[in-house]
Short mmCIF file of C-alpha atoms in Angstrom, two decimals:
data_model
loop_
_atom_site.label_atom_id
_atom_site.label_comp_id
_atom_site.label_asym_id
_atom_site.label_seq_id
_atom_site.Cartn_x
_atom_site.Cartn_y
_atom_site.Cartn_z
CA MET J 1 40.16 -4.65 9.89
CA GLU J 2 40.20 -1.11 11.06
CA ARG J 3 36.87 -0.46 9.53
CA GLN J 4 35.33 -3.01 11.78
CA THR J 5 36.68 -1.39 14.88
CA ILE J 6 35.60 2.00 13.71
CA ASN J 7 32.09 1.01 12.92
CA LYS J 8 31.29 -1.37 15.68
CA ASN J 9 27.65 -0.57 15.89
CA LYS J 10 27.12 -0.57 12.20
CA ARG J 11 27.31 -3.38 9.77
CA VAL J 12 30.41 -5.44 10.06
CA PHE J 13 32.37 -5.67 6.91
CA SER J 14 34.47 -8.71 7.51
CA ALA J 15 35.78 -11.22 5.08
CA GLU J 16 32.74 -13.33 5.79
CA PRO J 17 29.80 -11.07 6.32
CA THR J 18 26.91 -12.63 8.14
CA LYS J 19 24.14 -10.07 7.98
CA LEU J 20 23.84 -7.74 5.07
CA SER J 21 21.15 -5.26 4.40
CA PRO J 22 19.49 -5.47 1.03
CA SER J 23 21.24 -2.37 -0.23
CA GLU J 24 24.56 -3.79 0.73
CA VAL J 25 23.73 -7.06 -0.91
CA PHE J 26 22.78 -5.27 -4.04
CA THR J 27 25.88 -3.15 -4.09
CA ARG J 28 28.11 -6.10 -3.61
CA LYS J 29 26.43 -8.00 -6.36
CA TYR J 30 26.55 -5.02 -8.60
CA THR J 31 30.21 -4.37 -8.22
CA SER J 32 31.01 -8.02 -8.48
CA HIS J 33 29.22 -8.08 -11.79
CA LEU J 34 30.40 -4.84 -13.17
CA VAL J 35 34.06 -4.80 -12.34
CA PRO J 36 34.99 -8.12 -13.91
CA ALA J 37 32.89 -7.20 -16.90
CA LEU J 38 34.75 -3.95 -17.30
CA LYS J 39 38.01 -5.71 -16.90
CA LYS J 40 37.02 -8.22 -19.49
CA LEU J 41 36.12 -5.41 -21.81
CA ASN J 42 39.53 -3.98 -21.39
CA MET J 43 41.29 -7.25 -21.82
CA ASP J 44 39.47 -8.11 -24.97
CA LYS J 45 39.80 -4.85 -26.77
CA ASN J 46 43.06 -3.36 -25.82
CA SER J 47 43.71 -1.25 -28.83
CA PRO J 48 40.36 0.01 -29.98
CA GLN J 49 38.73 2.54 -27.81
CA ILE J 50 36.17 1.18 -25.54
CA ASN J 51 32.82 2.05 -26.88
CA GLN J 52 30.72 4.13 -24.61
CA LEU J 53 27.70 2.10 -25.46
CA THR J 54 29.30 -1.14 -24.50
CA VAL J 55 30.19 0.24 -21.12
CA LYS J 56 26.63 1.38 -20.73
CA HIS J 57 25.56 -2.06 -21.77
CA GLU J 58 27.71 -3.59 -19.09
CA VAL J 59 26.45 -1.15 -16.56
CA ASP J 60 22.86 -2.00 -17.30
CA MET J 61 23.63 -5.67 -17.40
CA ALA J 62 25.21 -5.48 -14.00
CA LEU J 63 22.14 -3.71 -12.72
CA ALA J 64 19.83 -6.32 -14.11
CA LEU J 65 21.89 -9.17 -12.77
CA SER J 66 22.12 -7.72 -9.33
CA ALA J 67 18.42 -7.22 -8.90
CA GLN J 68 16.96 -10.41 -10.21
CA GLU J 69 14.26 -10.59 -7.61
CA PHE J 70 12.43 -7.76 -9.26
CA ALA J 71 10.25 -7.97 -12.30
CA TRP J 72 11.80 -5.06 -14.10
CA SER J 73 15.20 -6.70 -14.10
CA ARG J 74 13.83 -9.52 -16.20
CA PHE J 75 12.58 -7.08 -18.77
CA LEU J 76 15.86 -5.26 -18.70
CA LEU J 77 17.79 -8.45 -19.28
CA GLU J 78 15.59 -9.32 -22.18
CA LYS J 79 16.14 -5.97 -23.75
CA LEU J 80 19.86 -6.17 -23.26
CA SER J 81 20.23 -9.67 -24.55
CA SER J 82 18.09 -9.03 -27.56
CA SER J 83 20.42 -6.38 -28.86
CA ASN J 84 24.16 -6.01 -28.74
CA ASN J 85 23.97 -2.32 -28.59
CA PRO J 86 21.97 -1.14 -25.66
CA THR J 87 18.54 0.12 -26.48
CA THR J 88 17.57 3.68 -25.99
CA THR J 89 15.17 3.03 -23.17
CA ILE J 90 17.55 4.20 -20.55
CA SER J 91 19.22 6.84 -22.58
CA SER J 92 18.70 10.44 -21.74
CA SER J 93 15.05 10.92 -22.00
CA SER J 94 13.41 13.03 -24.60
CA ASN J 95 11.66 14.97 -21.92
CA GLY J 96 14.55 17.06 -20.91
CA THR J 97 12.26 19.66 -19.44
CA ARG J 98 10.41 19.24 -16.22
CA ILE J 99 6.85 18.19 -16.57
CA PRO J 100 4.64 21.21 -15.94
CA GLU J 101 2.23 21.10 -13.08
CA ARG J 102 -1.34 20.46 -13.79
CA SER J 103 -3.34 23.58 -14.23
CA CYS J 104 -6.84 22.33 -14.60
CA LYS J 105 -8.45 20.21 -11.94
CA GLU J 106 -11.02 18.84 -14.28
CA ASP J 107 -8.40 16.95 -16.19
CA GLU J 108 -6.87 15.70 -13.01
CA ASP J 109 -7.61 12.07 -13.53
CA GLY J 110 -6.56 12.19 -17.14
CA GLU J 111 -3.32 13.90 -16.25
CA ILE J 112 -2.60 11.48 -13.51
CA GLU J 113 -3.12 8.62 -15.90
CA GLU J 114 -0.87 10.27 -18.39
CA LYS J 115 1.83 10.60 -15.80
CA LEU J 116 1.43 7.03 -14.75
CA ARG J 117 1.90 6.03 -18.34
CA GLU J 118 5.06 8.06 -18.55
CA LEU J 119 6.34 6.42 -15.44
CA GLN J 120 5.59 3.12 -17.03
CA LYS J 121 7.72 4.07 -19.98
CA LEU J 122 10.64 4.87 -17.74
CA LEU J 123 10.53 1.56 -16.01
CA PRO J 124 11.81 -1.33 -18.08
CA GLY J 125 8.86 -3.55 -18.71
CA GLY J 126 6.56 -1.10 -17.04
CA GLU J 127 4.15 -1.02 -19.88
CA GLU J 128 3.33 -4.63 -19.45
CA MET J 129 2.34 -4.31 -15.83
CA ASN J 130 -0.79 -2.92 -14.36
CA VAL J 131 -0.69 0.24 -12.32
CA GLU J 132 -0.45 -1.30 -8.89
CA GLU J 133 2.40 -3.60 -9.83
CA MET J 134 4.13 -0.79 -11.59
CA LEU J 135 4.09 1.42 -8.54
CA ILE J 136 5.69 -1.27 -6.45
CA GLU J 137 8.31 -1.97 -9.06
CA ILE J 138 9.09 1.70 -9.48
CA GLY J 139 9.96 1.84 -5.81
CA ASN J 140 12.42 -1.01 -6.19
CA TYR J 141 13.79 0.44 -9.36
CA ILE J 142 14.44 3.80 -7.78
CA LYS J 143 16.26 2.20 -4.89
CA CYS J 144 18.42 0.14 -7.20
CA LEU J 145 19.14 3.10 -9.40
CA GLU J 146 20.30 5.05 -6.40
CA LEU J 147 22.59 2.25 -5.32
CA GLN J 148 23.89 1.85 -8.81
CA THR J 149 24.63 5.54 -9.01
CA SER J 150 26.60 5.56 -5.82
CA ALA J 151 28.46 2.42 -6.85
CA LEU J 152 29.45 3.93 -10.16
CA LYS J 153 30.44 7.12 -8.45
CA SER J 154 32.72 5.28 -6.11
CA ILE J 155 34.27 3.29 -8.89
CA VAL J 156 34.94 6.44 -10.82
CA GLN J 157 36.25 8.14 -7.75
CA ASP J 158 38.58 5.29 -7.07
CA THR J 159 40.29 5.62 -10.35
CA THR J 160 40.64 9.36 -10.58
CA MET V 1 -45.32 -20.88 21.43
CA LEU V 2 -45.68 -17.45 20.16
CA GLU V 3 -42.62 -17.55 18.06
CA GLY V 4 -44.11 -19.86 15.58
CA LEU V 5 -47.10 -17.66 15.07
CA VAL V 6 -45.31 -14.76 13.73
CA SER V 7 -43.76 -14.64 10.36
CA PRO V 8 -41.20 -11.97 9.79
CA GLU V 9 -42.13 -11.42 6.22
CA ASN V 10 -45.65 -10.37 6.90
CA LEU V 11 -44.71 -7.99 9.58
CA SER V 12 -41.97 -6.38 7.63
CA LEU V 13 -43.85 -6.08 4.42
CA SER V 14 -46.90 -4.68 5.96
CA TYR V 15 -44.88 -1.91 7.38
CA ALA V 16 -45.02 0.40 4.50
CA ASP V 17 -43.74 3.51 6.10
CA MET V 18 -40.07 3.12 5.88
CA SER V 19 -37.77 1.09 3.74
CA VAL V 20 -36.92 -2.32 4.93
CA PRO V 21 -33.18 -2.03 5.26
CA GLU V 22 -33.36 1.20 7.15
CA ARG V 23 -35.80 -0.22 9.56
CA LEU V 24 -33.78 -3.30 10.05
CA LYS V 25 -30.63 -1.45 10.72
CA TRP V 26 -32.24 0.92 13.07
CA LEU V 27 -33.88 -1.89 14.89
CA GLN V 28 -30.64 -3.73 15.23
CA GLN V 29 -29.25 -0.82 17.06
CA HIS V 30 -32.13 -0.25 19.31
CA GLN V 31 -33.34 -3.60 20.20
CA GLN V 32 -30.28 -4.46 22.11
CA GLN V 33 -30.81 -1.43 24.22
CA GLU V 34 -34.40 -2.30 24.71
CA VAL V 35 -33.61 -5.81 25.66
CA LEU V 36 -31.14 -4.59 28.15
CA SER V 37 -33.57 -2.15 29.58
CA LEU V 38 -36.20 -4.77 29.92
CA SER V 39 -34.03 -7.52 31.16
CA SER V 40 -34.48 -6.42 34.69
CA ASN V 41 -38.17 -7.06 34.57
CA ASP V 42 -39.66 -10.33 35.63
CA SER V 43 -41.39 -11.23 32.51
CA PRO V 44 -39.56 -13.92 30.73
CA ASP V 45 -42.27 -14.41 28.20
CA LEU V 46 -42.26 -10.90 27.01
CA LEU V 47 -38.55 -10.85 27.03
CA GLN V 48 -38.50 -13.88 24.90
CA ILE V 49 -40.88 -12.35 22.46
CA LEU V 50 -38.87 -9.21 22.36
CA GLN V 51 -35.70 -11.05 21.72
CA PHE V 52 -37.23 -13.07 19.03
CA HIS V 53 -38.87 -10.12 17.45
CA GLY V 54 -35.65 -8.29 17.59
CA SER V 55 -34.76 -10.06 14.48
CA ASN V 56 -37.91 -9.00 12.80
CA ASN V 57 -38.74 -5.77 11.35
CA ASP V 58 -41.27 -4.58 13.77
CA GLU V 59 -40.54 -1.41 15.51
CA LEU V 60 -44.01 -0.71 16.59
CA LEU V 61 -44.39 -4.02 18.27
CA GLN V 62 -41.27 -3.46 20.20
CA SER V 63 -42.25 -0.06 21.30
CA THR V 64 -45.55 -1.36 22.42
CA PHE V 65 -43.88 -4.09 24.35
CA SER V 66 -41.62 -1.72 26.13
CA HIS V 67 -44.42 0.56 26.88
CA PHE V 68 -46.42 -2.36 28.01
CA GLN V 69 -43.72 -3.30 30.40
CA MET V 70 -43.58 0.11 31.80
CA VAL V 71 -47.26 0.47 32.23
CA GLY V 72 -47.84 -2.91 33.74
CA SER V 73 -49.30 -6.17 32.85
CA GLY V 74 -52.76 -5.16 33.83
CA PHE V 75 -52.87 -2.98 30.84
CA GLY V 76 -52.63 -5.90 28.61
CA THR V 77 -56.17 -6.13 27.47
CA ASN V 78 -56.32 -2.56 26.34
CA TYR V 79 -53.23 -3.01 24.33
CA ASN V 80 -54.51 -6.09 22.76
CA MET V 81 -57.61 -4.37 21.68
CA GLY V 82 -55.69 -1.94 19.68
CA PHE V 83 -53.54 -4.49 18.10
CA GLY V 84 -55.10 -6.45 15.44
CA HIS V 85 -57.85 -8.58 14.28
CA SER V 86 -57.07 -12.00 15.39
CA HIS V 87 -55.19 -12.17 18.56
CA GLU V 88 -55.50 -14.00 21.79
CA ALA V 89 -55.12 -12.00 24.90
CA MET V 90 -53.07 -13.63 27.51
CA ASP V 91 -52.01 -12.63 30.93
CA GLY V 92 -49.10 -10.46 30.55
CA CYS V 93 -48.47 -11.63 27.04
CA ILE V 94 -49.41 -10.36 23.73
CA SER V 95 -50.16 -12.92 21.16
CA ARG V 96 -50.03 -12.51 17.48
CA THR V 97 -51.03 -14.68 14.64
CA SER V 98 -49.70 -14.76 11.22
CA SER V 99 -52.55 -12.68 9.96
CA CYS V 100 -52.04 -10.04 12.52
CA GLN V 101 -51.91 -6.63 11.02
CA ILE V 102 -49.99 -3.96 12.70
CA HIS V 103 -51.69 -0.67 12.66
CA PRO V 104 -49.82 2.24 11.34
CA PRO V 105 -48.27 4.42 13.93
CA ASP V 106 -50.98 6.99 14.08
CA THR V 107 -53.49 4.72 15.73
CA MET V 108 -51.19 3.94 18.51
CA GLY V 109 -49.82 7.36 18.52
CA VAL V 110 -51.81 8.44 21.49
CA MET V 111 -50.31 5.91 23.75
CA LEU V 112 -46.88 5.86 22.37
CA LYS V 113 -46.52 9.40 21.32
CA ASN V 114 -43.33 10.23 23.03
CA SER V 115 -41.45 7.13 22.30
CA GLU V 116 -42.73 7.03 18.76
CA GLU V 117 -41.77 10.56 18.04
CA ASN V 118 -38.39 10.06 19.46
CA ARG V 119 -37.89 7.03 17.42
CA ALA V 120 -39.12 8.60 14.23
CA ILE V 121 -36.95 11.61 14.68
CA SER V 122 -33.97 9.57 15.54
CA LEU V 123 -34.57 7.37 12.59
CA LYS V 124 -34.65 10.30 10.26
CA ASN V 125 -31.58 11.77 11.78
CA LYS V 126 -29.65 8.61 11.58
CA ARG V 127 -27.76 8.13 8.41
CA LYS V 128 -26.03 5.04 7.27
CA SER V 129 -22.72 6.31 8.42
CA GLU V 130 -23.87 6.69 11.96
CA VAL V 131 -25.26 3.26 11.91
CA LYS V 132 -21.96 2.01 10.80
CA THR V 133 -20.07 3.80 13.46
CA ARG V 134 -21.86 1.97 16.25
CA GLU V 135 -19.98 -0.46 18.31
CA GLU V 136 -19.83 -3.76 16.67
CA GLU V 137 -19.68 -6.12 19.52
CA LYS V 138 -23.27 -5.40 20.43
CA THR V 139 -24.61 -6.01 17.02
CA GLU V 140 -22.51 -8.92 16.09
CA LYS V 141 -25.16 -11.56 16.31
CA LYS V 142 -27.80 -9.29 14.94
CA ILE V 143 -25.80 -8.67 11.88
CA LYS V 144 -25.57 -12.33 11.27
CA VAL V 145 -29.28 -12.77 11.67
CA GLU V 146 -29.90 -9.73 9.62
CA ALA V 147 -27.76 -11.07 6.89
CA GLU V 148 -29.62 -14.30 6.88
CA THR V 149 -33.04 -12.80 6.83
CA GLU V 150 -32.07 -10.06 4.49
CA SER V 151 -30.89 -12.42 1.90
CA ASN V 152 -34.42 -13.66 1.60
CA ILE V 153 -36.21 -10.41 1.61
CA SER V 154 -33.97 -7.74 0.38
CA ASN V 155 -33.07 -6.24 -2.90
CA LYS V 156 -29.61 -5.51 -4.14
CA GLU V 157 -29.23 -2.32 -2.17
CA ALA V 158 -29.89 -3.97 1.08
CA SER V 159 -27.58 -6.81 0.34
CA SER V 160 -24.79 -4.45 -0.38
CA ASP V 161 -25.49 -2.77 2.89
CA THR V 162 -25.30 -6.02 4.73
CA SER V 163 -22.20 -6.99 2.93
CA LYS V 164 -20.74 -3.73 4.09
CA GLU V 165 -21.93 -4.37 7.60
CA THR V 166 -20.57 -7.83 7.58
CA SER V 167 -17.41 -6.47 6.19
CA LYS V 168 -17.36 -4.02 9.03
CA GLY V 169 -17.66 -6.74 11.56
CA ALA V 170 -15.29 -8.91 9.68
CA SER V 171 -12.85 -9.18 12.45
CA GLN V 172 -15.47 -10.95 14.47
CA ILE V 173 -17.42 -12.67 11.76
CA GLN V 174 -15.12 -14.68 9.62
CA LYS V 175 -17.52 -16.17 7.24
CA LEU V 176 -16.53 -14.11 4.22
CA ASP V 177 -13.09 -13.58 2.84
CA TYR V 178 -13.45 -10.22 1.18
CA ILE V 179 -11.33 -7.18 1.04
CA HIS V 180 -12.96 -4.92 3.54
CA VAL V 181 -13.66 -1.37 2.70
CA ARG V 182 -15.44 1.15 4.80
CA ALA V 183 -17.96 3.19 2.93
CA ARG V 184 -17.93 6.73 4.08
CA ARG V 185 -20.84 9.03 4.35
CA GLY V 186 -22.40 10.00 1.10
CA GLU V 187 -20.47 7.53 -1.00
CA ALA V 188 -21.92 5.05 -3.40
CA THR V 189 -22.44 1.59 -2.14
CA ASP V 190 -22.62 -0.75 -5.10
CA ARG V 191 -20.15 -3.48 -5.46
CA HIS V 192 -18.39 -1.86 -8.34
CA SER V 193 -17.64 1.35 -6.56
CA LEU V 194 -16.56 -0.58 -3.52
CA ALA V 195 -14.04 -2.47 -5.56
CA GLU V 196 -12.96 0.73 -7.20
CA ARG V 197 -12.48 2.37 -3.87
CA ALA V 198 -10.45 -0.54 -2.56
CA ARG V 199 -8.25 -0.35 -5.60
CA ARG V 200 -7.83 3.36 -5.25
CA GLU V 201 -6.89 3.05 -1.62
CA LYS V 202 -4.25 0.50 -2.46
CA ILE V 203 -2.82 2.78 -5.08
CA SER V 204 -2.74 5.74 -2.74
CA LYS V 205 -0.97 3.64 -0.15
CA LYS V 206 1.72 2.85 -2.67
CA MET V 207 1.94 6.48 -3.66
CA LYS V 208 2.60 7.36 -0.05
CA TYR V 209 5.39 4.83 0.08
CA LEU V 210 6.91 6.30 -3.06
CA GLN V 211 6.59 9.72 -1.56
CA ASP V 212 8.79 8.64 1.30
CA LEU V 213 11.26 7.13 -1.08
CA VAL V 214 11.74 10.07 -3.37
CA PRO V 215 13.41 13.03 -1.72
CA GLY V 216 11.55 16.25 -1.89
CA CYS V 217 8.16 14.74 -2.40
CA ASN V 218 6.85 15.59 1.00
CA THR V 219 6.15 19.18 0.18
CA VAL V 220 4.12 18.43 -2.87
CA THR V 221 0.50 17.52 -2.39
CA GLY V 222 -1.74 15.65 -4.71
CA LYS V 223 -1.16 12.61 -6.77
CA ALA V 224 -0.11 14.44 -9.87
CA GLY V 225 2.57 16.43 -8.12
CA VAL V 226 4.02 13.41 -6.46
CA LEU V 227 4.01 11.55 -9.75
CA ASP V 228 5.75 14.50 -11.34
CA GLU V 229 8.47 14.40 -8.77
CA ILE V 230 8.91 10.69 -9.11
CA ILE V 231 9.20 10.92 -12.86
CA ASN V 232 11.76 13.66 -12.63
CA TYR V 233 13.72 11.79 -10.03
CA VAL V 234 13.84 8.60 -12.04
CA GLN V 235 14.89 10.51 -15.11
CA SER V 236 17.65 12.28 -13.26
CA LEU V 237 18.87 9.03 -11.78
CA GLN V 238 19.00 7.45 -15.18
CA ARG V 239 20.86 10.41 -16.58
CA GLN V 240 23.33 10.21 -13.77
CA VAL V 241 23.97 6.56 -14.45
CA GLU V 242 24.55 7.34 -18.08
CA PHE V 243 26.95 10.10 -17.28
CA LEU V 244 28.89 7.99 -14.86
CA SER V 245 29.15 5.14 -17.29
CA MET V 246 30.42 7.60 -19.85
CA LYS V 247 33.10 8.64 -17.45
CA LEU V 248 33.87 5.07 -16.67
CA ALA V 249 34.30 4.32 -20.32
CA VAL V 250 36.86 7.06 -20.57
CA ILE V 251 38.96 6.13 -17.60
CA ASN V 252 38.51 2.44 -17.78
CA PRO V 253 41.53 1.53 -19.86
CA GLU V 254 43.85 3.38 -17.56
CA LEU V 255 42.42 1.64 -14.63
CA GLU V 256 43.07 -1.71 -16.10
CA LEU V 257 46.59 -0.82 -17.05
CA GLY V 258 47.33 -0.02 -13.50
CA VAL V 259 45.89 -3.29 -12.41
CA GLU V 260 48.02 -5.26 -14.78
CA ASP V 261 51.16 -3.48 -13.86
CA LEU V 262 50.81 -3.90 -10.20
CA SER V 263 49.44 -7.34 -10.19
CA VAL V 264 52.87 -8.42 -11.26
CA LYS V 265 54.62 -6.39 -8.64
CA GLN V 266 53.51 -6.87 -5.11
CA PHE V 267 50.24 -8.61 -5.13
CA GLN V 268 49.76 -9.81 -1.67
CA ALA V 269 52.10 -7.47 0.05
CA ALA V 270 50.29 -4.51 -1.34
CA TYR V 271 47.03 -6.05 -0.38
CA PHE V 272 47.87 -6.27 3.27
CA THR V 273 50.20 -3.41 3.91
CA ASN V 274 48.38 -0.74 2.07
CA PHE V 275 45.08 -1.43 3.57
CA PRO V 276 45.32 0.90 6.54
CA VAL V 277 46.61 3.66 4.30
CA VAL V 278 43.85 3.08 1.91
CA ILE V 279 41.22 3.10 4.58
CA ALA V 280 42.53 6.31 5.97
CA SER V 281 42.38 7.99 2.63
CA LYS V 282 38.93 6.81 1.89
CA PRO V 283 36.97 9.15 4.07
CA SER V 284 38.26 12.17 2.30
CA VAL V 285 37.13 10.76 -0.97
CA MET V 286 33.72 9.94 0.37
CA VAL V 287 33.15 13.33 1.76
CA ASP V 288 33.87 15.04 -1.49
CA VAL V 289 31.52 13.05 -3.60
CA PRO V 290 29.02 15.46 -5.08
CA LEU V 291 25.78 14.45 -6.60
CA PHE V 292 26.87 15.45 -10.04
CA PRO V 293 30.61 15.17 -10.36
CA LEU V 294 30.74 17.91 -12.90
CA ASP V 295 33.69 19.52 -11.26
CA GLN V 296 35.81 16.54 -12.07
CA GLN V 297 35.18 16.61 -15.74
CA GLY V 298 38.20 18.63 -16.47
CA SER V 299 40.39 16.86 -14.03
CA LEU V 300 40.41 13.31 -15.19
CA ASN V 301 43.70 11.93 -14.14
CA LEU V 302 44.56 9.55 -16.84
CA SER V 303 47.84 8.44 -15.40
CA VAL V 304 47.73 6.27 -12.41
CA SER V 305 50.61 7.73 -10.50
CA ASN V 306 49.38 7.74 -6.98
CA PRO V 307 50.77 4.69 -5.25
CA ASN V 308 47.86 4.55 -2.89
CA GLN V 309 45.37 4.27 -5.62
CA THR V 310 47.32 1.82 -7.64
CA SER V 311 47.84 -0.37 -4.67
CA ILE V 312 44.14 -0.39 -4.22
CA ASP V 313 43.50 -1.36 -7.73
CA ALA V 314 46.09 -4.03 -7.92
CA PRO V 315 44.33 -6.99 -6.45
CA SER V 316 40.86 -7.12 -7.79
CA GLU V 317 39.41 -8.69 -4.69
CA SER V 318 40.85 -6.13 -2.38
CA TRP V 319 39.67 -3.40 -4.67
CA GLU V 320 36.24 -4.80 -4.63
CA THR V 321 36.08 -5.00 -0.91
CA GLN V 322 37.40 -1.50 -0.75
CA SER V 323 34.73 -0.26 -3.04
CA GLN V 324 32.16 -2.17 -1.14
CA SER V 325 33.22 -0.81 2.16
CA LEU V 326 33.15 2.57 0.56
CA PHE V 327 29.69 1.96 -0.72
CA ALA V 328 28.59 0.72 2.63
CA SER V 329 29.62 3.89 4.31
CA VAL V 330 28.12 5.97 1.56
CA LEU V 331 24.88 4.16 1.79
CA ARG V 332 24.54 4.57 5.52
#
């Protein structure tokens, strides 16, 4: 493949990849989950318009399935499987505005705790973890979200 | 011979001037030096006593010994006179019994003024932090001994100190399996605050890692600011995903139509022949990808007319690998 010759020093993308970085692994898994799911959606409901929520559902499902080594993915799967329509946890947040910076140093600890709690709300299943775990999981979650975003972008780009 | 006559408890407890742990610690530091300084002398008995008493809390005795060494063995009787009630003078050795009382510093002050003053001053000046910053290899054994004796004598404060000291020398002493935290100057030393501090340090380590992960966090200082940035970043990522899935929902049907059409046509031929074309066209697409594809909102091409694109989409596997190779380059 041309791509291989072009990027000799970088990861080799052959038909049988030997070494993949975690982000690559994730992306592969993600697309392999999402694309067939989308196709299935289209096959099943040809006439009715594809519901936005169902696509979102599939998107989230693909995310959860691709990142099963992380704790938050379990929680996400639970949430998704418990309801047909995706829950509003990952919908556009109510806090549309940026969180204002802390003004008073005396309340520093309280504010920090408040912010940690908010972060916990953002992370699926975050409220059930303690702070240390949550911080680790947030790191993974952010990375996976980034990869998911770029994957979706590329899929969308491909078709437009 | 002499070792059995002296009991550490009596000596330490009768020394009412300074607190036990402070004395002990200070002695730990100094006795090694004293032993080294005296090791050159030919007085194995005294040396032995010194080394033994190094583990005891008896600064005055040590200072007298050293002074004794310096002055000479002939001075022994005079020294012994000043020492205590029941003692047996020996040639070149000072004997002590269990009932021996050590006089407070002022009685011996005349003889030992200089060294005593130095020691007192240095003791006052020394804080716990300085003690802790000493080199550990010298005091390794002493810490062990100290820990053993301390456990009998000391109160909670001292034990926490020793636990800290043992934790400091943990790399050498592997008897405890604790999480080791260094107590800085002026900080509380009970177990609870130690655990708290360990926990807080772990959390701040993770915050630093998150700071590296989230772009734009480096400029902000303080936990709250970093947390702010992280929250905003996660929210924006989630919003992006939502937006993209919305877009996907809109264009999805058309995508699938194209797939169905072409899968009938030239499945494998398209797969192989169009690959180089596809690859060549990819870079342009990659370059143009903005963070928020808002500019493409109005330009959704619902009809799959471009042969390049359709040929990509035709075989699902090839399309997947294409996307993946695209992702790979994007991710790099």
